[in-house]
Amino acid sequence: MIESKKTKQQLDADKVRSFIAIETNQKVKKTSDELIEKLKRMGFRASWTKTSNTHLTLFFLGDQNITKLAQLAYKIGDRLAGFPTFHFYVEKLGFFERNSIPRVLWLGIREDTTLNGLYEEIKKVLKMCEFEVKENVFTPHITIGRVKNYPKHWKELLSSTSFEEIKVFVNSIEIYSSELTKNGPMYNKLYTIDFEGGVIINGQR
């Protein structure tokens, strides 16, 4: 029997654009929506994050094979078994700029050693599984908009905008697929990896 080889198109169909993230909570989503409406009134124009897409990205994986993602999920599950449940605080509105132009608006996370530890543990697994990992400084944030236009005194406006800090409890991480559409990215949860060592596939353990 001659086994047929997959075409490039078939191989590409087995890949999904993916990332690892932590879910937020309803208070973060509500605050995000309120801030976005306030920023719009100030004159900011952006590709705004939908409430359902609000999350804290840990690693962007790019286009990956489905089978490889499944293997990664279980490897991370083994590594994080027994990792302590913890919380972090969302505490400020921030931005990334380039050439004195705002590019990305985000909700900033207070420095947290447990969150940093979680990031490092996942990074170790990614390297062991031969995923490409950029050696960037981990700056945890929740993106709320990618700026297209902005008012003249944008820095002053952003620095004057505040909100009450929000506590977010963490007992799992997620692996998502991301499909780019004309209406913005569509996210689908592929795996939930909880700290008790369980891996939930599309909502089923």
mmCIF file of N, CA and C in Angstrom, residues 81-169:
data_model
loop_
_atom_site.group_PDB
_atom_site.id
_atom_site.type_symbol
_atom_site.label_atom_id
_atom_site.label_comp_id
_atom_site.label_asym_id
_atom_site.label_seq_id
_atom_site.Cartn_x
_atom_site.Cartn_y
_atom_site.Cartn_z
ATOM 1 N N ALA A 81 0.867 20.905 37.833
ATOM 2 C CA ALA A 81 0.118 20.152 38.848
ATOM 3 C C ALA A 81 0.576 20.583 40.234
ATOM 4 N N GLY A 82 -0.360 21.082 41.023
ATOM 5 C CA GLY A 82 -0.025 21.530 42.366
ATOM 6 C C GLY A 82 0.408 22.982 42.460
ATOM 7 N N PHE A 83 0.426 23.689 41.330
ATOM 8 C CA PHE A 83 0.774 25.122 41.379
ATOM 9 C C PHE A 83 -0.298 25.836 42.209
ATOM 10 N N PRO A 84 0.101 26.751 43.095
ATOM 11 C CA PRO A 84 -0.887 27.348 44.007
ATOM 12 C C PRO A 84 -1.860 28.295 43.306
ATOM 13 N N THR A 85 -3.116 28.220 43.728
ATOM 14 C CA THR A 85 -4.078 29.241 43.310
ATOM 15 C C THR A 85 -3.613 30.582 43.874
ATOM 16 N N PHE A 86 -3.732 31.638 43.079
ATOM 17 C CA PHE A 86 -3.269 32.951 43.529
ATOM 18 C C PHE A 86 -4.155 34.036 42.928
ATOM 19 N N HIS A 87 -3.828 35.282 43.201
ATOM 20 C CA HIS A 87 -4.550 36.393 42.583
ATOM 21 C C HIS A 87 -3.566 37.487 42.206
ATOM 22 N N PHE A 88 -3.968 38.280 41.232
ATOM 23 C CA PHE A 88 -3.201 39.472 40.877
ATOM 24 C C PHE A 88 -4.156 40.654 40.830
ATOM 25 N N TYR A 89 -3.578 41.857 40.759
ATOM 26 C CA TYR A 89 -4.392 43.070 40.748
ATOM 27 C C TYR A 89 -4.232 43.821 39.427
ATOM 28 N N VAL A 90 -5.364 44.181 38.831
ATOM 29 C CA VAL A 90 -5.387 45.075 37.672
ATOM 30 C C VAL A 90 -5.525 46.472 38.248
ATOM 31 N N GLU A 91 -4.558 47.369 37.987
ATOM 32 C CA GLU A 91 -4.538 48.598 38.773
ATOM 33 C C GLU A 91 -4.429 49.914 38.003
ATOM 34 N N LYS A 92 -4.142 49.888 36.702
ATOM 35 C CA LYS A 92 -3.941 51.178 36.029
ATOM 36 C C LYS A 92 -4.175 51.069 34.525
ATOM 37 N N LEU A 93 -4.352 52.220 33.906
ATOM 38 C CA LEU A 93 -4.432 52.316 32.456
ATOM 39 C C LEU A 93 -3.051 52.710 31.936
ATOM 40 N N GLY A 94 -2.554 51.974 30.965
ATOM 41 C CA GLY A 94 -1.231 52.274 30.428
ATOM 42 C C GLY A 94 -1.212 52.213 28.911
ATOM 43 N N PHE A 95 -0.026 52.383 28.344
ATOM 44 C CA PHE A 95 0.085 52.415 26.884
ATOM 45 C C PHE A 95 1.493 52.031 26.453
ATOM 46 N N PHE A 96 1.593 51.555 25.212
ATOM 47 C CA PHE A 96 2.865 51.396 24.520
ATOM 48 C C PHE A 96 2.898 52.474 23.445
ATOM 49 N N GLU A 97 4.053 53.110 23.298
ATOM 50 C CA GLU A 97 4.171 54.151 22.281
ATOM 51 C C GLU A 97 5.392 53.895 21.401
ATOM 52 N N ARG A 98 5.375 54.523 20.227
ATOM 53 C CA ARG A 98 6.514 54.483 19.318
ATOM 54 C C ARG A 98 6.639 55.853 18.668
ATOM 55 N N ASN A 99 7.826 56.440 18.776
ATOM 56 C CA ASN A 99 8.061 57.779 18.227
ATOM 57 C C ASN A 99 7.049 58.791 18.762
ATOM 58 N N SER A 100 6.774 58.696 20.059
ATOM 59 C CA SER A 100 5.835 59.598 20.765
ATOM 60 C C SER A 100 4.404 59.492 20.254
ATOM 61 N N ILE A 101 4.079 58.341 19.648
ATOM 62 C CA ILE A 101 2.721 58.080 19.161
ATOM 63 C C ILE A 101 2.177 56.860 19.904
ATOM 64 N N PRO A 102 0.986 56.960 20.506
ATOM 65 C CA PRO A 102 0.423 55.800 21.211
ATOM 66 C C PRO A 102 0.035 54.701 20.229
ATOM 67 N N ARG A 103 0.423 53.488 20.546
ATOM 68 C CA ARG A 103 0.117 52.357 19.663
ATOM 69 C C ARG A 103 -0.901 51.392 20.275
ATOM 70 N N VAL A 104 -0.692 51.077 21.562
ATOM 71 C CA VAL A 104 -1.559 50.103 22.242
ATOM 72 C C VAL A 104 -1.962 50.651 23.609
ATOM 73 N N LEU A 105 -3.240 50.541 23.944
ATOM 74 C CA LEU A 105 -3.748 50.915 25.263
ATOM 75 C C LEU A 105 -4.053 49.649 26.037
ATOM 76 N N TRP A 106 -3.706 49.642 27.323
ATOM 77 C CA TRP A 106 -3.878 48.416 28.098
ATOM 78 C C TRP A 106 -4.146 48.688 29.574
ATOM 79 N N LEU A 107 -4.623 47.640 30.246
ATOM 80 C CA LEU A 107 -4.793 47.657 31.687
ATOM 81 C C LEU A 107 -3.572 46.991 32.298
ATOM 82 N N GLY A 108 -2.901 47.704 33.191
ATOM 83 C CA GLY A 108 -1.660 47.202 33.761
ATOM 84 C C GLY A 108 -1.874 46.337 34.990
ATOM 85 N N ILE A 109 -0.943 45.383 35.183
ATOM 86 C CA ILE A 109 -1.008 44.445 36.302
ATOM 87 C C ILE A 109 0.076 44.803 37.317
ATOM 88 N N ARG A 110 -0.281 44.839 38.592
ATOM 89 C CA ARG A 110 0.697 45.088 39.640
ATOM 90 C C ARG A 110 1.738 43.961 39.653
ATOM 91 N N GLU A 111 2.984 44.315 39.914
ATOM 92 C CA GLU A 111 4.061 43.331 39.995
ATOM 93 C C GLU A 111 3.680 42.214 40.956
ATOM 94 N N ASP A 112 3.816 40.954 40.489
ATOM 95 C CA ASP A 112 3.392 39.817 41.307
ATOM 96 C C ASP A 112 4.359 38.654 41.087
ATOM 97 N N THR A 113 4.989 38.186 42.147
ATOM 98 C CA THR A 113 6.007 37.138 42.011
ATOM 99 C C THR A 113 5.411 35.796 41.585
ATOM 100 N N THR A 114 4.192 35.498 42.024
ATOM 101 C CA THR A 114 3.578 34.220 41.648
ATOM 102 C C THR A 114 3.208 34.216 40.169
ATOM 103 N N LEU A 115 2.689 35.325 39.678
ATOM 104 C CA LEU A 115 2.378 35.442 38.252
ATOM 105 C C LEU A 115 3.652 35.303 37.426
ATOM 106 N N ASN A 116 4.725 35.949 37.867
ATOM 107 C CA ASN A 116 6.008 35.818 37.168
ATOM 108 C C ASN A 116 6.500 34.371 37.195
ATOM 109 N N GLY A 117 6.300 33.698 38.334
ATOM 110 C CA GLY A 117 6.701 32.300 38.447
ATOM 111 C C GLY A 117 5.928 31.407 37.496
ATOM 112 N N LEU A 118 4.613 31.662 37.375
ATOM 113 C CA LEU A 118 3.778 30.909 36.438
ATOM 114 C C LEU A 118 4.296 31.084 35.009
ATOM 115 N N TYR A 119 4.602 32.315 34.660
ATOM 116 C CA TYR A 119 5.130 32.630 33.326
ATOM 117 C C TYR A 119 6.415 31.841 33.064
ATOM 118 N N GLU A 120 7.309 31.809 34.038
ATOM 119 C CA GLU A 120 8.593 31.118 33.862
ATOM 120 C C GLU A 120 8.408 29.605 33.749
ATOM 121 N N GLU A 121 7.483 29.043 34.507
ATOM 122 C CA GLU A 121 7.223 27.606 34.430
ATOM 123 C C GLU A 121 6.707 27.219 33.045
ATOM 124 N N ILE A 122 5.796 28.012 32.503
ATOM 125 C CA ILE A 122 5.263 27.721 31.172
ATOM 126 C C ILE A 122 6.351 27.896 30.120
ATOM 127 N N LYS A 123 7.200 28.893 30.290
ATOM 128 C CA LYS A 123 8.294 29.118 29.345
ATOM 129 C C LYS A 123 9.209 27.895 29.268
ATOM 130 N N LYS A 124 9.484 27.279 30.418
ATOM 131 C CA LYS A 124 10.341 26.091 30.449
ATOM 132 C C LYS A 124 9.731 24.965 29.628
ATOM 133 N N VAL A 125 8.407 24.785 29.760
ATOM 134 C CA VAL A 125 7.734 23.725 28.999
ATOM 135 C C VAL A 125 7.776 24.027 27.501
ATOM 136 N N LEU A 126 7.548 25.283 27.134
ATOM 137 C CA LEU A 126 7.586 25.672 25.719
ATOM 138 C C LEU A 126 8.952 25.369 25.115
ATOM 139 N N LYS A 127 10.004 25.654 25.852
ATOM 140 C CA LYS A 127 11.350 25.377 25.345
ATOM 141 C C LYS A 127 11.593 23.882 25.218
ATOM 142 N N MET A 128 11.136 23.106 26.207
ATOM 143 C CA MET A 128 11.296 21.652 26.154
ATOM 144 C C MET A 128 10.545 21.052 24.966
ATOM 145 N N CYS A 129 9.410 21.675 24.631
ATOM 146 C CA CYS A 129 8.596 21.187 23.504
ATOM 147 C C CYS A 129 9.008 21.839 22.181
ATOM 148 N N GLU A 130 10.114 22.565 22.196
ATOM 149 C CA GLU A 130 10.715 23.172 21.002
ATOM 150 C C GLU A 130 9.822 24.223 20.343
ATOM 151 N N PHE A 131 9.120 24.989 21.187
ATOM 152 C CA PHE A 131 8.407 26.160 20.693
ATOM 153 C C PHE A 131 9.375 27.345 20.732
ATOM 154 N N GLU A 132 9.238 28.223 19.768
ATOM 155 C CA GLU A 132 10.073 29.414 19.753
ATOM 156 C C GLU A 132 9.589 30.373 20.843
ATOM 157 N N VAL A 133 10.499 30.785 21.717
ATOM 158 C CA VAL A 133 10.154 31.683 22.813
ATOM 159 C C VAL A 133 11.054 32.906 22.737
ATOM 160 N N LYS A 134 10.454 34.080 22.635
ATOM 161 C CA LYS A 134 11.232 35.313 22.616
ATOM 162 C C LYS A 134 11.644 35.678 24.041
ATOM 163 N N GLU A 135 12.880 36.090 24.194
ATOM 164 C CA GLU A 135 13.403 36.433 25.516
ATOM 165 C C GLU A 135 13.089 37.891 25.852
ATOM 166 N N ASN A 136 11.811 38.210 25.885
ATOM 167 C CA ASN A 136 11.384 39.563 26.238
ATOM 168 C C ASN A 136 11.152 39.669 27.739
ATOM 169 N N VAL A 137 11.245 40.888 28.262
ATOM 170 C CA VAL A 137 10.870 41.113 29.651
ATOM 171 C C VAL A 137 9.349 40.966 29.759
ATOM 172 N N PHE A 138 8.891 40.175 30.704
ATOM 173 C CA PHE A 138 7.462 39.940 30.877
ATOM 174 C C PHE A 138 6.805 41.180 31.467
ATOM 175 N N THR A 139 5.956 41.812 30.676
ATOM 176 C CA THR A 139 5.208 42.986 31.121
ATOM 177 C C THR A 139 3.723 42.645 31.050
ATOM 178 N N PRO A 140 3.169 42.034 32.094
ATOM 179 C CA PRO A 140 1.771 41.579 32.028
ATOM 180 C C PRO A 140 0.799 42.734 31.852
ATOM 181 N N HIS A 141 -0.090 42.596 30.888
ATOM 182 C CA HIS A 141 -1.074 43.640 30.623
ATOM 183 C C HIS A 141 -2.259 43.039 29.873
ATOM 184 N N ILE A 142 -3.365 43.749 29.898
ATOM 185 C CA ILE A 142 -4.588 43.329 29.205
ATOM 186 C C ILE A 142 -4.882 44.379 28.146
ATOM 187 N N THR A 143 -4.697 44.027 26.897
ATOM 188 C CA THR A 143 -4.895 44.976 25.798
ATOM 189 C C THR A 143 -6.370 45.341 25.662
ATOM 190 N N ILE A 144 -6.646 46.649 25.563
ATOM 191 C CA ILE A 144 -8.037 47.079 25.338
ATOM 192 C C ILE A 144 -8.211 47.785 23.995
ATOM 193 N N GLY A 145 -7.108 48.180 23.352
ATOM 194 C CA GLY A 145 -7.261 48.842 22.055
ATOM 195 C C GLY A 145 -5.937 49.073 21.342
ATOM 196 N N ARG A 146 -5.974 48.981 20.011
ATOM 197 C CA ARG A 146 -4.821 49.308 19.172
ATOM 198 C C ARG A 146 -5.158 50.618 18.456
ATOM 199 N N VAL A 147 -4.405 51.650 18.796
ATOM 200 C CA VAL A 147 -4.769 53.024 18.454
ATOM 201 C C VAL A 147 -4.639 53.321 16.962
ATOM 202 N N LYS A 148 -5.666 53.983 16.419
ATOM 203 C CA LYS A 148 -5.657 54.445 15.029
ATOM 204 C C LYS A 148 -5.560 55.970 14.957
ATOM 205 N N ASN A 149 -6.186 56.652 15.913
ATOM 206 C CA ASN A 149 -6.136 58.116 15.983
ATOM 207 C C ASN A 149 -6.255 58.526 17.443
ATOM 208 N N TYR A 150 -5.768 59.731 17.771
ATOM 209 C CA TYR A 150 -5.703 60.115 19.166
ATOM 210 C C TYR A 150 -5.752 61.633 19.298
ATOM 211 N N PRO A 151 -6.212 62.121 20.451
ATOM 212 C CA PRO A 151 -6.297 63.575 20.669
ATOM 213 C C PRO A 151 -4.909 64.183 20.922
ATOM 214 N N LYS A 152 -4.831 65.488 20.843
ATOM 215 C CA LYS A 152 -3.554 66.202 20.924
ATOM 216 C C LYS A 152 -2.818 65.942 22.240
ATOM 217 N N HIS A 153 -3.483 66.115 23.359
ATOM 218 C CA HIS A 153 -2.833 65.949 24.666
ATOM 219 C C HIS A 153 -3.114 64.549 25.228
ATOM 220 N N TRP A 154 -2.797 63.554 24.440
ATOM 221 C CA TRP A 154 -3.181 62.184 24.780
ATOM 222 C C TRP A 154 -2.529 61.669 26.062
ATOM 223 N N LYS A 155 -1.268 62.017 26.308
ATOM 224 C CA LYS A 155 -0.594 61.519 27.513
ATOM 225 C C LYS A 155 -1.252 62.060 28.781
ATOM 226 N N GLU A 156 -1.567 63.352 28.764
ATOM 227 C CA GLU A 156 -2.212 63.954 29.920
ATOM 228 C C GLU A 156 -3.584 63.331 30.171
ATOM 229 N N LEU A 157 -4.308 63.067 29.087
ATOM 230 C CA LEU A 157 -5.632 62.465 29.223
ATOM 231 C C LEU A 157 -5.548 61.062 29.814
ATOM 232 N N LEU A 158 -4.578 60.282 29.338
ATOM 233 C CA LEU A 158 -4.437 58.914 29.840
ATOM 234 C C LEU A 158 -3.982 58.903 31.294
ATOM 235 N N SER A 159 -3.059 59.796 31.637
ATOM 236 C CA SER A 159 -2.548 59.826 33.010
ATOM 237 C C SER A 159 -3.609 60.279 34.005
ATOM 238 N N SER A 160 -4.622 60.997 33.514
ATOM 239 C CA SER A 160 -5.690 61.471 34.405
ATOM 240 C C SER A 160 -6.832 60.464 34.514
ATOM 241 N N THR A 161 -6.726 59.357 33.804
ATOM 242 C CA THR A 161 -7.789 58.353 33.797
ATOM 243 C C THR A 161 -7.426 57.202 34.728
ATOM 244 N N SER A 162 -8.257 56.952 35.710
ATOM 245 C CA SER A 162 -7.966 55.893 36.683
ATOM 246 C C SER A 162 -9.225 55.075 36.960
ATOM 247 N N PHE A 163 -9.043 53.991 37.680
ATOM 248 C CA PHE A 163 -10.174 53.146 38.082
ATOM 249 C C PHE A 163 -9.776 52.406 39.360
ATOM 250 N N GLU A 164 -10.765 51.887 40.051
ATOM 251 C CA GLU A 164 -10.514 51.140 41.281
ATOM 252 C C GLU A 164 -9.848 49.807 40.938
ATOM 253 N N GLU A 165 -8.793 49.450 41.657
ATOM 254 C CA GLU A 165 -8.066 48.215 41.354
ATOM 255 C C GLU A 165 -8.983 46.991 41.469
ATOM 256 N N ILE A 166 -8.661 45.982 40.650
ATOM 257 C CA ILE A 166 -9.504 44.787 40.557
ATOM 258 C C ILE A 166 -8.674 43.555 40.873
ATOM 259 N N LYS A 167 -9.185 42.717 41.778
ATOM 260 C CA LYS A 167 -8.507 41.459 42.121
ATOM 261 C C LYS A 167 -9.001 40.349 41.186
ATOM 262 N N VAL A 168 -8.064 39.617 40.597
ATOM 263 C CA VAL A 168 -8.413 38.504 39.701
ATOM 264 C C VAL A 168 -7.802 37.217 40.262
ATOM 265 N N PHE A 169 -8.649 36.231 40.564
ATOM 266 C CA PHE A 169 -8.168 34.950 41.064
ATOM 267 C C PHE A 169 -7.773 34.044 39.893
#
